[in-house]
């Protein structure tokens, strides 16, 4: 998606350690116009697929998933990372390793009552690198006996392999910007 | 706001320990149509006040804040609760005690670069009970030398006093549903 690639080139910052900092518009300070357009694009790509629910993971995926769900006119569900008093014990749970948090492994979960066997789920997230979050979210959907219609990701770091790993398992993954390479001096190359 | 009160009466569940469970439409599974309408209402209430930024706290406030910022056509910023590798050390930080997480005290922070002295900030959140989150967010804004235009909250539990405490300090707080009382057998009464 040209719009997102241009924004990454304009406002994205490459940091040492293979970090692409896009928190000025995508996952800390959020540009709602851009995010809404990305959500529209996911809705276009997965329109007509009978999606009944959009699933994401807190916190960075929520904005994108919201606008996607709004366009598709279906509920949005976000997987949580810690348990609060108003969540029941009846949950689907999986584990995710975070590379942006020093490889911490943490639980993610959703309440069973909100993910049903008949659901056709579109998984949305801001970033796809090693594929950890997607695999965790796919596991939640399948524990419920629901169907993964596909995944919609804003930025995929193609060279980290997570996207292709998930695709090889038979899931459809659509990324709106595919980063093929980043150099330490800040040059970003897109795939395709 | 009638729409929200009706939804709380229809789908909200009162749990022992003074818990109002609205995670079926507001803060776990999210109804994007409702959330968008609540955002519209915040934008209407604070329209013409020169708001330059909407600030919330991860994760439950993000959906509401997104739609509010979209309507006001300004960026949205969410305060984070843990530090990841792509955040710089230049942050404004405050502390919040969570009553829904066993009174855990945790840090919340925003990157300094995204909150500027000239900003006129609308703070948005899903719940207001003891006022902990609002006070933490107000502190972040004031550390930046920016101005708090006001606060927009979906559900205020009036009897817990946090809202009036913040109002007494001179801040405008608008709540779309004000819960005056809840009984253990599930009866909810609204103020006004």
Short mmCIF file of C-alpha atoms in Angstrom, two decimals:
data_model
loop_
_atom_site.label_atom_id
_atom_site.label_comp_id
_atom_site.label_asym_id
_atom_site.label_seq_id
_atom_site.Cartn_x
_atom_site.Cartn_y
_atom_site.Cartn_z
CA UNK A 1 0.00 0.00 0.00
CA UNK A 2 1.69 3.12 -1.31
CA UNK A 3 0.25 5.40 1.37
CA UNK A 4 1.81 3.38 4.20
CA UNK A 5 5.14 2.84 2.45
CA UNK A 6 5.46 6.58 1.87
CA UNK A 7 4.65 7.31 5.48
CA UNK A 8 7.25 4.80 6.68
CA UNK A 9 9.86 6.40 4.44
CA UNK A 10 8.91 9.87 5.67
CA UNK A 11 8.44 9.29 9.41
CA UNK A 12 9.86 5.84 10.20
CA UNK A 13 13.24 5.71 11.91
CA UNK A 14 15.65 2.79 11.73
CA UNK A 15 17.42 2.11 15.02
CA UNK A 16 20.33 -0.20 15.67
CA UNK A 17 19.26 -3.72 16.54
CA UNK A 18 16.94 -4.00 13.55
CA UNK A 19 14.30 -1.74 15.05
CA UNK A 20 11.87 0.14 12.83
CA UNK A 21 10.44 2.94 14.94
CA UNK A 22 7.01 3.96 13.67
CA UNK A 23 5.57 5.04 16.99
CA UNK A 24 5.05 8.56 15.70
CA UNK A 25 2.03 7.45 13.65
CA UNK A 26 1.24 3.75 14.17
CA UNK A 27 1.70 2.42 17.69
CA UNK A 28 2.18 5.11 20.33
CA UNK A 29 1.11 8.40 18.80
CA UNK A 30 -1.49 7.29 16.28
CA UNK A 31 -2.61 9.07 13.13
CA UNK A 32 -6.32 8.20 13.08
CA UNK A 33 -6.77 9.12 9.42
CA UNK A 34 -3.99 6.82 8.31
CA UNK A 35 -5.11 4.05 10.67
CA UNK A 36 -8.67 4.35 9.42
CA UNK A 37 -7.45 3.98 5.82
CA UNK A 38 -5.41 0.88 6.74
CA UNK A 39 -8.52 -0.56 8.37
CA UNK A 40 -10.52 0.18 5.21
CA UNK A 41 -7.93 -1.69 3.19
CA UNK A 42 -8.12 -4.78 5.44
CA UNK A 43 -11.90 -4.62 5.13
CA UNK A 44 -11.58 -4.43 1.33
CA UNK A 45 -9.10 -7.34 1.19
CA UNK A 46 -11.26 -9.58 3.38
CA UNK A 47 -14.68 -8.32 2.31
CA UNK A 48 -17.05 -11.06 1.15
CA UNK A 49 -15.24 -13.68 3.26
CA UNK A 50 -17.95 -13.81 5.90
CA UNK A 51 -15.77 -12.38 8.67
CA UNK A 52 -17.72 -12.35 11.95
CA UNK A 53 -15.03 -10.98 14.27
CA UNK A 54 -11.75 -9.06 14.18
CA UNK A 55 -9.14 -10.27 16.69
CA UNK A 56 -6.01 -8.44 17.76
CA UNK A 57 -3.67 -8.24 20.75
CA UNK A 58 -3.26 -5.37 23.16
CA UNK A 59 -2.10 -2.69 22.86
CA UNK A 60 -0.66 -1.66 19.48
CA UNK A 61 -3.10 -3.65 17.36
CA UNK A 62 -6.25 -2.14 18.85
CA UNK A 63 -6.46 1.04 16.80
CA UNK A 64 -6.09 -0.80 13.49
CA UNK A 65 -8.47 -3.56 14.53
CA UNK A 66 -11.08 -1.01 15.62
CA UNK A 67 -11.24 0.73 12.29
CA UNK A 68 -11.21 -2.61 10.45
CA UNK A 69 -14.09 -3.94 12.54
CA UNK A 70 -15.99 -0.69 12.08
CA UNK A 71 -15.70 -1.04 8.29
CA UNK A 72 -16.65 -4.73 8.35
CA UNK A 73 -19.48 -4.02 10.82
CA UNK A 74 -18.47 -6.84 13.15
CA UNK A 75 -17.25 -6.88 16.77
CA UNK A 76 -13.57 -6.49 17.61
CA UNK A 77 -11.93 -8.61 20.30
CA UNK A 78 -8.51 -7.98 21.72
CA UNK A 79 -6.39 -10.59 23.47
CA UNK A 80 -5.19 -9.43 26.86
CA UNK A 81 -1.80 -9.84 28.45
CA UNK A 82 -2.68 -9.72 32.13
CA UNK A 83 -5.65 -10.80 34.11
CA UNK A 84 -7.89 -8.27 35.84
CA UNK A 85 -10.67 -8.77 38.38
CA UNK A 86 -13.46 -8.41 35.85
CA UNK A 87 -12.30 -11.27 33.61
CA UNK A 88 -13.72 -14.73 34.27
CA UNK A 89 -11.55 -17.83 34.55
CA UNK A 90 -13.06 -19.28 31.43
CA UNK A 91 -10.37 -18.30 28.94
CA UNK A 92 -8.46 -19.52 25.92
CA UNK A 93 -4.76 -18.94 26.50
CA UNK A 94 -1.58 -19.12 24.50
CA UNK A 95 1.99 -17.96 24.88
CA UNK A 96 3.87 -15.35 22.91
CA UNK A 97 7.53 -14.39 22.98
CA UNK A 98 8.16 -10.69 22.52
CA UNK A 99 11.34 -9.70 20.72
CA UNK A 100 10.71 -6.02 21.48
CA UNK A 101 10.52 -6.80 25.20
CA UNK A 102 13.81 -8.72 25.62
CA UNK A 103 12.34 -12.04 24.52
CA UNK A 104 9.95 -12.15 27.48
CA UNK A 105 7.42 -14.94 27.17
CA UNK A 106 3.95 -13.92 28.26
CA UNK A 107 0.45 -15.34 28.26
CA UNK A 108 -2.25 -13.90 26.06
CA UNK A 109 -5.88 -14.79 26.52
CA UNK A 110 -9.46 -14.09 25.54
CA UNK A 111 -12.66 -14.91 27.41
CA UNK A 112 -14.22 -18.06 25.99
CA UNK A 113 -17.63 -16.42 25.83
CA UNK A 114 -16.43 -13.98 23.13
CA UNK A 115 -14.89 -16.45 20.69
CA UNK A 116 -17.37 -18.96 19.36
CA UNK A 117 -17.13 -22.10 17.29
CA UNK A 118 -18.96 -20.55 14.37
CA UNK A 119 -16.78 -17.44 14.27
CA UNK A 120 -14.85 -16.56 11.11
CA UNK A 121 -11.99 -14.48 12.43
CA UNK A 122 -9.80 -11.88 10.79
CA UNK A 123 -6.61 -11.39 12.83
CA UNK A 124 -5.14 -7.87 12.67
CA UNK A 125 -1.86 -6.53 14.04
CA UNK A 126 0.51 -3.64 13.52
CA UNK A 127 3.74 -5.63 13.03
CA UNK A 128 4.77 -9.01 11.75
CA UNK A 129 8.39 -10.04 12.25
CA UNK A 130 9.02 -13.49 13.70
CA UNK A 131 5.30 -14.26 13.68
CA UNK A 132 5.02 -14.90 17.41
CA UNK A 133 1.89 -12.80 17.97
CA UNK A 134 0.09 -14.21 14.90
CA UNK A 135 0.78 -17.78 15.98
CA UNK A 136 -0.52 -17.03 19.47
CA UNK A 137 -3.67 -15.43 18.10
CA UNK A 138 -4.27 -18.26 15.61
CA UNK A 139 -4.00 -20.71 18.50
CA UNK A 140 -6.71 -18.83 20.45
CA UNK A 141 -9.06 -18.97 17.46
CA UNK A 142 -8.47 -22.68 16.90
CA UNK A 143 -8.87 -23.56 20.58
CA UNK A 144 -12.38 -22.11 20.20
CA UNK A 145 -13.00 -24.28 17.15
CA UNK A 146 -13.45 -21.11 15.10
CA UNK A 147 -12.00 -20.43 11.65
CA UNK A 148 -9.09 -18.14 10.81
CA UNK A 149 -10.14 -16.34 7.64
CA UNK A 150 -6.74 -14.67 7.43
CA UNK A 151 -4.38 -12.12 8.90
CA UNK A 152 -4.01 -8.45 8.13
CA UNK A 153 -0.77 -6.79 9.16
CA UNK A 154 0.33 -3.19 8.66
CA UNK A 155 4.08 -3.74 8.43
CA UNK A 156 5.77 -7.06 7.72
CA UNK A 157 9.53 -7.46 8.07
CA UNK A 158 9.71 -10.09 5.36
CA UNK A 159 13.32 -11.08 6.01
CA UNK A 160 12.49 -12.22 9.55
CA UNK A 161 10.45 -15.04 8.12
CA UNK A 162 7.42 -15.04 10.40
CA UNK A 163 4.98 -14.14 7.63
CA UNK A 164 6.11 -16.85 5.26
CA UNK A 165 6.14 -19.38 8.07
CA UNK A 166 2.47 -18.61 8.79
CA UNK A 167 1.63 -18.65 5.06
CA UNK A 168 3.29 -22.06 4.64
CA UNK A 169 0.90 -23.42 7.24
CA UNK A 170 -1.93 -22.47 4.89
CA UNK A 171 -3.10 -19.17 6.35
CA UNK A 172 -3.69 -16.10 4.21
CA UNK A 173 -1.54 -13.19 5.37
CA UNK A 174 -1.92 -9.72 3.85
CA UNK A 175 0.67 -7.09 4.74
CA UNK A 176 0.21 -3.49 3.68
CA UNK A 177 3.93 -2.69 3.68
CA UNK A 178 6.57 -5.39 3.27
CA UNK A 179 10.01 -4.37 4.45
CA UNK A 180 12.61 -6.40 2.53
CA UNK A 181 15.70 -4.85 4.10
CA UNK A 182 16.86 -2.16 6.51
CA UNK A 183 20.38 -0.85 6.87
CA UNK A 184 21.88 0.64 10.03
CA UNK A 185 22.21 4.00 8.27
CA UNK A 186 18.44 4.11 7.88
CA UNK A 187 17.75 2.89 4.36
CA UNK A 188 14.51 0.94 4.02
CA UNK A 189 13.73 -1.25 0.99
CA UNK A 190 10.27 -2.64 0.34
CA UNK A 191 9.49 -5.99 -1.29
CA UNK A 192 7.47 -6.17 -4.54
CA UNK B 1 -26.05 9.42 27.10
CA UNK B 2 -29.14 7.29 26.71
CA UNK B 3 -27.57 4.91 24.19
CA UNK B 4 -24.78 3.90 26.59
CA UNK B 5 -27.03 3.66 29.65
CA UNK B 6 -29.38 1.37 27.77
CA UNK B 7 -26.51 -0.80 26.63
CA UNK B 8 -25.16 -1.07 30.19
CA UNK B 9 -28.60 -2.10 31.45
CA UNK B 10 -28.94 -4.66 28.65
CA UNK B 11 -25.45 -6.19 28.55
CA UNK B 12 -23.62 -5.03 31.68
CA UNK B 13 -23.24 -7.54 34.49
CA UNK B 14 -22.76 -6.63 38.14
CA UNK B 15 -20.31 -8.91 39.93
CA UNK B 16 -19.60 -9.15 43.63
CA UNK B 17 -16.90 -6.76 44.77
CA UNK B 18 -18.46 -3.76 43.07
CA UNK B 19 -17.45 -4.87 39.59
CA UNK B 20 -19.40 -3.70 36.55
CA UNK B 21 -18.53 -6.08 33.75
CA UNK B 22 -18.97 -4.40 30.37
CA UNK B 23 -16.31 -6.34 28.53
CA UNK B 24 -18.86 -7.69 26.11
CA UNK B 25 -19.06 -4.36 24.30
CA UNK B 26 -16.61 -1.82 25.78
CA UNK B 27 -13.26 -3.17 26.87
CA UNK B 28 -12.53 -6.70 25.68
CA UNK B 29 -14.99 -7.49 22.93
CA UNK B 30 -15.71 -4.08 21.47
CA UNK B 31 -18.76 -2.91 19.58
CA UNK B 32 -17.20 -0.55 17.03
CA UNK B 33 -20.50 1.17 16.17
CA UNK B 34 -21.20 2.02 19.80
CA UNK B 35 -17.59 3.03 20.44
CA UNK B 36 -17.62 5.26 17.39
CA UNK B 37 -20.78 6.98 18.64
CA UNK B 38 -19.21 7.55 22.07
CA UNK B 39 -16.19 9.05 20.33
CA UNK B 40 -18.49 11.32 18.32
CA UNK B 41 -20.08 12.48 21.54
CA UNK B 42 -16.71 13.35 23.12
CA UNK B 43 -15.82 15.23 19.94
CA UNK B 44 -19.12 17.13 20.15
CA UNK B 45 -18.65 17.96 23.84
CA UNK B 46 -15.09 19.21 23.33
CA UNK B 47 -15.48 20.62 19.82
CA UNK B 48 -14.35 24.24 19.47
CA UNK B 49 -11.96 23.91 22.43
CA UNK B 50 -8.88 23.78 20.24
CA UNK B 51 -7.98 20.20 21.18
CA UNK B 52 -4.69 19.21 19.51
CA UNK B 53 -4.30 15.71 20.90
CA UNK B 54 -6.33 12.91 22.49
CA UNK B 55 -4.54 11.04 25.28
CA UNK B 56 -5.54 7.70 26.78
CA UNK B 57 -3.94 4.74 28.54
CA UNK B 58 -3.47 1.25 27.18
CA UNK B 59 -5.37 -0.92 26.62
CA UNK B 60 -9.07 -0.34 27.25
CA UNK B 61 -9.09 3.36 26.41
CA UNK B 62 -7.57 3.00 22.95
CA UNK B 63 -10.71 2.15 20.98
CA UNK B 64 -12.65 5.11 22.40
CA UNK B 65 -9.72 7.48 22.01
CA UNK B 66 -9.20 6.41 18.39
CA UNK B 67 -12.71 7.25 17.31
CA UNK B 68 -12.64 10.50 19.29
CA UNK B 69 -9.37 11.56 17.66
CA UNK B 70 -10.69 10.56 14.24
CA UNK B 71 -13.71 12.84 14.73
CA UNK B 72 -11.61 15.72 16.07
CA UNK B 73 -9.03 15.17 13.31
CA UNK B 74 -6.10 15.23 15.72
CA UNK B 75 -3.50 12.59 16.69
CA UNK B 76 -4.16 10.11 19.47
CA UNK B 77 -1.49 9.19 21.99
CA UNK B 78 -1.73 6.31 24.42
CA UNK B 79 0.27 6.04 27.61
CA UNK B 80 2.12 2.74 27.89
CA UNK B 81 2.52 0.50 30.88
CA UNK B 82 5.76 -1.28 30.05
CA UNK B 83 8.86 -0.29 28.21
CA UNK B 84 9.77 -1.91 24.91
CA UNK B 85 13.00 -1.72 22.90
CA UNK B 86 11.67 0.82 20.42
CA UNK B 87 10.83 3.47 23.03
CA UNK B 88 13.45 6.07 23.83
CA UNK B 89 14.45 6.95 27.39
CA UNK B 90 13.05 10.42 27.02
CA UNK B 91 9.71 9.93 28.69
CA UNK B 92 7.21 11.57 31.01
CA UNK B 93 6.23 9.08 33.69
CA UNK B 94 3.65 8.82 36.44
CA UNK B 95 2.28 6.12 38.68
CA UNK B 96 -1.18 4.62 38.76
CA UNK B 97 -2.76 2.18 41.19
CA UNK B 98 -5.10 -0.30 39.58
CA UNK B 99 -8.07 -1.44 41.65
CA UNK B 100 -9.01 -4.03 39.00
CA UNK B 101 -5.52 -5.57 39.24
CA UNK B 102 -5.31 -6.11 43.02
CA UNK B 103 -4.14 -2.56 43.75
CA UNK B 104 -0.92 -3.05 41.81
CA UNK B 105 0.96 0.21 41.34
CA UNK B 106 2.49 0.55 37.90
CA UNK B 107 4.29 3.17 35.86
CA UNK B 108 2.65 4.76 32.86
CA UNK B 109 4.61 6.82 30.39
CA UNK B 110 4.62 8.64 27.09
CA UNK B 111 7.56 9.65 24.90
CA UNK B 112 8.41 13.29 25.46
CA UNK B 113 8.58 13.91 21.72
CA UNK B 114 4.83 13.27 21.35
CA UNK B 115 3.51 15.58 24.05
CA UNK B 116 4.42 19.20 23.50
CA UNK B 117 4.13 22.36 25.52
CA UNK B 118 1.61 23.88 23.16
CA UNK B 119 -0.67 20.84 23.18
CA UNK B 120 -4.28 21.14 24.29
CA UNK B 121 -5.10 17.64 25.43
CA UNK B 122 -8.40 15.80 25.75
CA UNK B 123 -7.98 12.78 28.05
CA UNK B 124 -10.26 9.83 27.24
CA UNK B 125 -10.82 6.60 29.13
CA UNK B 126 -13.38 3.84 29.41
CA UNK B 127 -13.87 3.89 33.20
CA UNK B 128 -13.63 6.39 36.01
CA UNK B 129 -13.89 5.06 39.56
CA UNK B 130 -11.25 6.23 42.03
CA UNK B 131 -9.72 8.52 39.43
CA UNK B 132 -6.27 6.94 39.51
CA UNK B 133 -5.82 6.72 35.74
CA UNK B 134 -7.07 10.27 35.13
CA UNK B 135 -4.70 11.70 37.74
CA UNK B 136 -1.80 9.81 36.17
CA UNK B 137 -2.67 11.04 32.69
CA UNK B 138 -3.18 14.64 33.88
CA UNK B 139 0.28 14.49 35.45
CA UNK B 140 1.84 13.41 32.14
CA UNK B 141 0.21 16.34 30.34
CA UNK B 142 1.33 18.84 32.96
CA UNK B 143 4.88 17.50 33.08
CA UNK B 144 5.01 18.43 29.38
CA UNK B 145 3.75 21.94 30.17
CA UNK B 146 0.70 21.20 28.00
CA UNK B 147 -2.91 22.04 28.84
CA UNK B 148 -5.62 19.61 29.93
CA UNK B 149 -8.74 20.74 28.08
CA UNK B 150 -10.79 18.14 29.89
CA UNK B 151 -11.56 14.47 30.35
CA UNK B 152 -14.07 12.28 28.57
CA UNK B 153 -15.05 9.04 30.24
CA UNK B 154 -17.51 6.41 29.07
CA UNK B 155 -18.65 5.13 32.48
CA UNK B 156 -18.19 6.94 35.78
CA UNK B 157 -18.93 5.20 39.06
CA UNK B 158 -19.93 8.43 40.76
CA UNK B 159 -20.08 6.99 44.29
CA UNK B 160 -16.38 6.10 44.21
CA UNK B 161 -15.55 9.77 44.17
CA UNK B 162 -12.70 9.91 41.66
CA UNK B 163 -14.61 12.07 39.18
CA UNK B 164 -15.63 14.68 41.71
CA UNK B 165 -12.14 14.75 43.14
CA UNK B 166 -10.74 15.58 39.69
CA UNK B 167 -13.52 18.14 39.07
CA UNK B 168 -12.75 19.83 42.41
CA UNK B 169 -9.22 20.40 41.17
CA UNK B 170 -10.70 22.46 38.35
CA UNK B 171 -10.71 20.00 35.47
CA UNK B 172 -13.72 19.48 33.27
CA UNK B 173 -14.85 15.85 33.34
CA UNK B 174 -17.62 14.60 31.06
CA UNK B 175 -18.98 11.10 31.65
CA UNK B 176 -21.42 9.53 29.22
CA UNK B 177 -22.99 7.23 31.81
CA UNK B 178 -22.90 7.99 35.53
CA UNK B 179 -23.51 4.99 37.75
CA UNK B 180 -24.94 6.21 41.06
CA UNK B 181 -25.38 2.81 42.69
CA UNK B 182 -25.07 -0.92 42.04
CA UNK B 183 -26.51 -3.69 44.17
CA UNK B 184 -25.12 -7.20 44.50
CA UNK B 185 -28.25 -8.60 42.87
CA UNK B 186 -27.44 -6.65 39.71
CA UNK B 187 -29.52 -3.49 39.90
CA UNK B 188 -27.82 -0.44 38.38
CA UNK B 189 -29.02 3.12 39.04
CA UNK B 190 -27.79 6.09 37.02
CA UNK B 191 -27.27 9.62 38.32
CA UNK B 192 -29.18 12.57 36.80
#
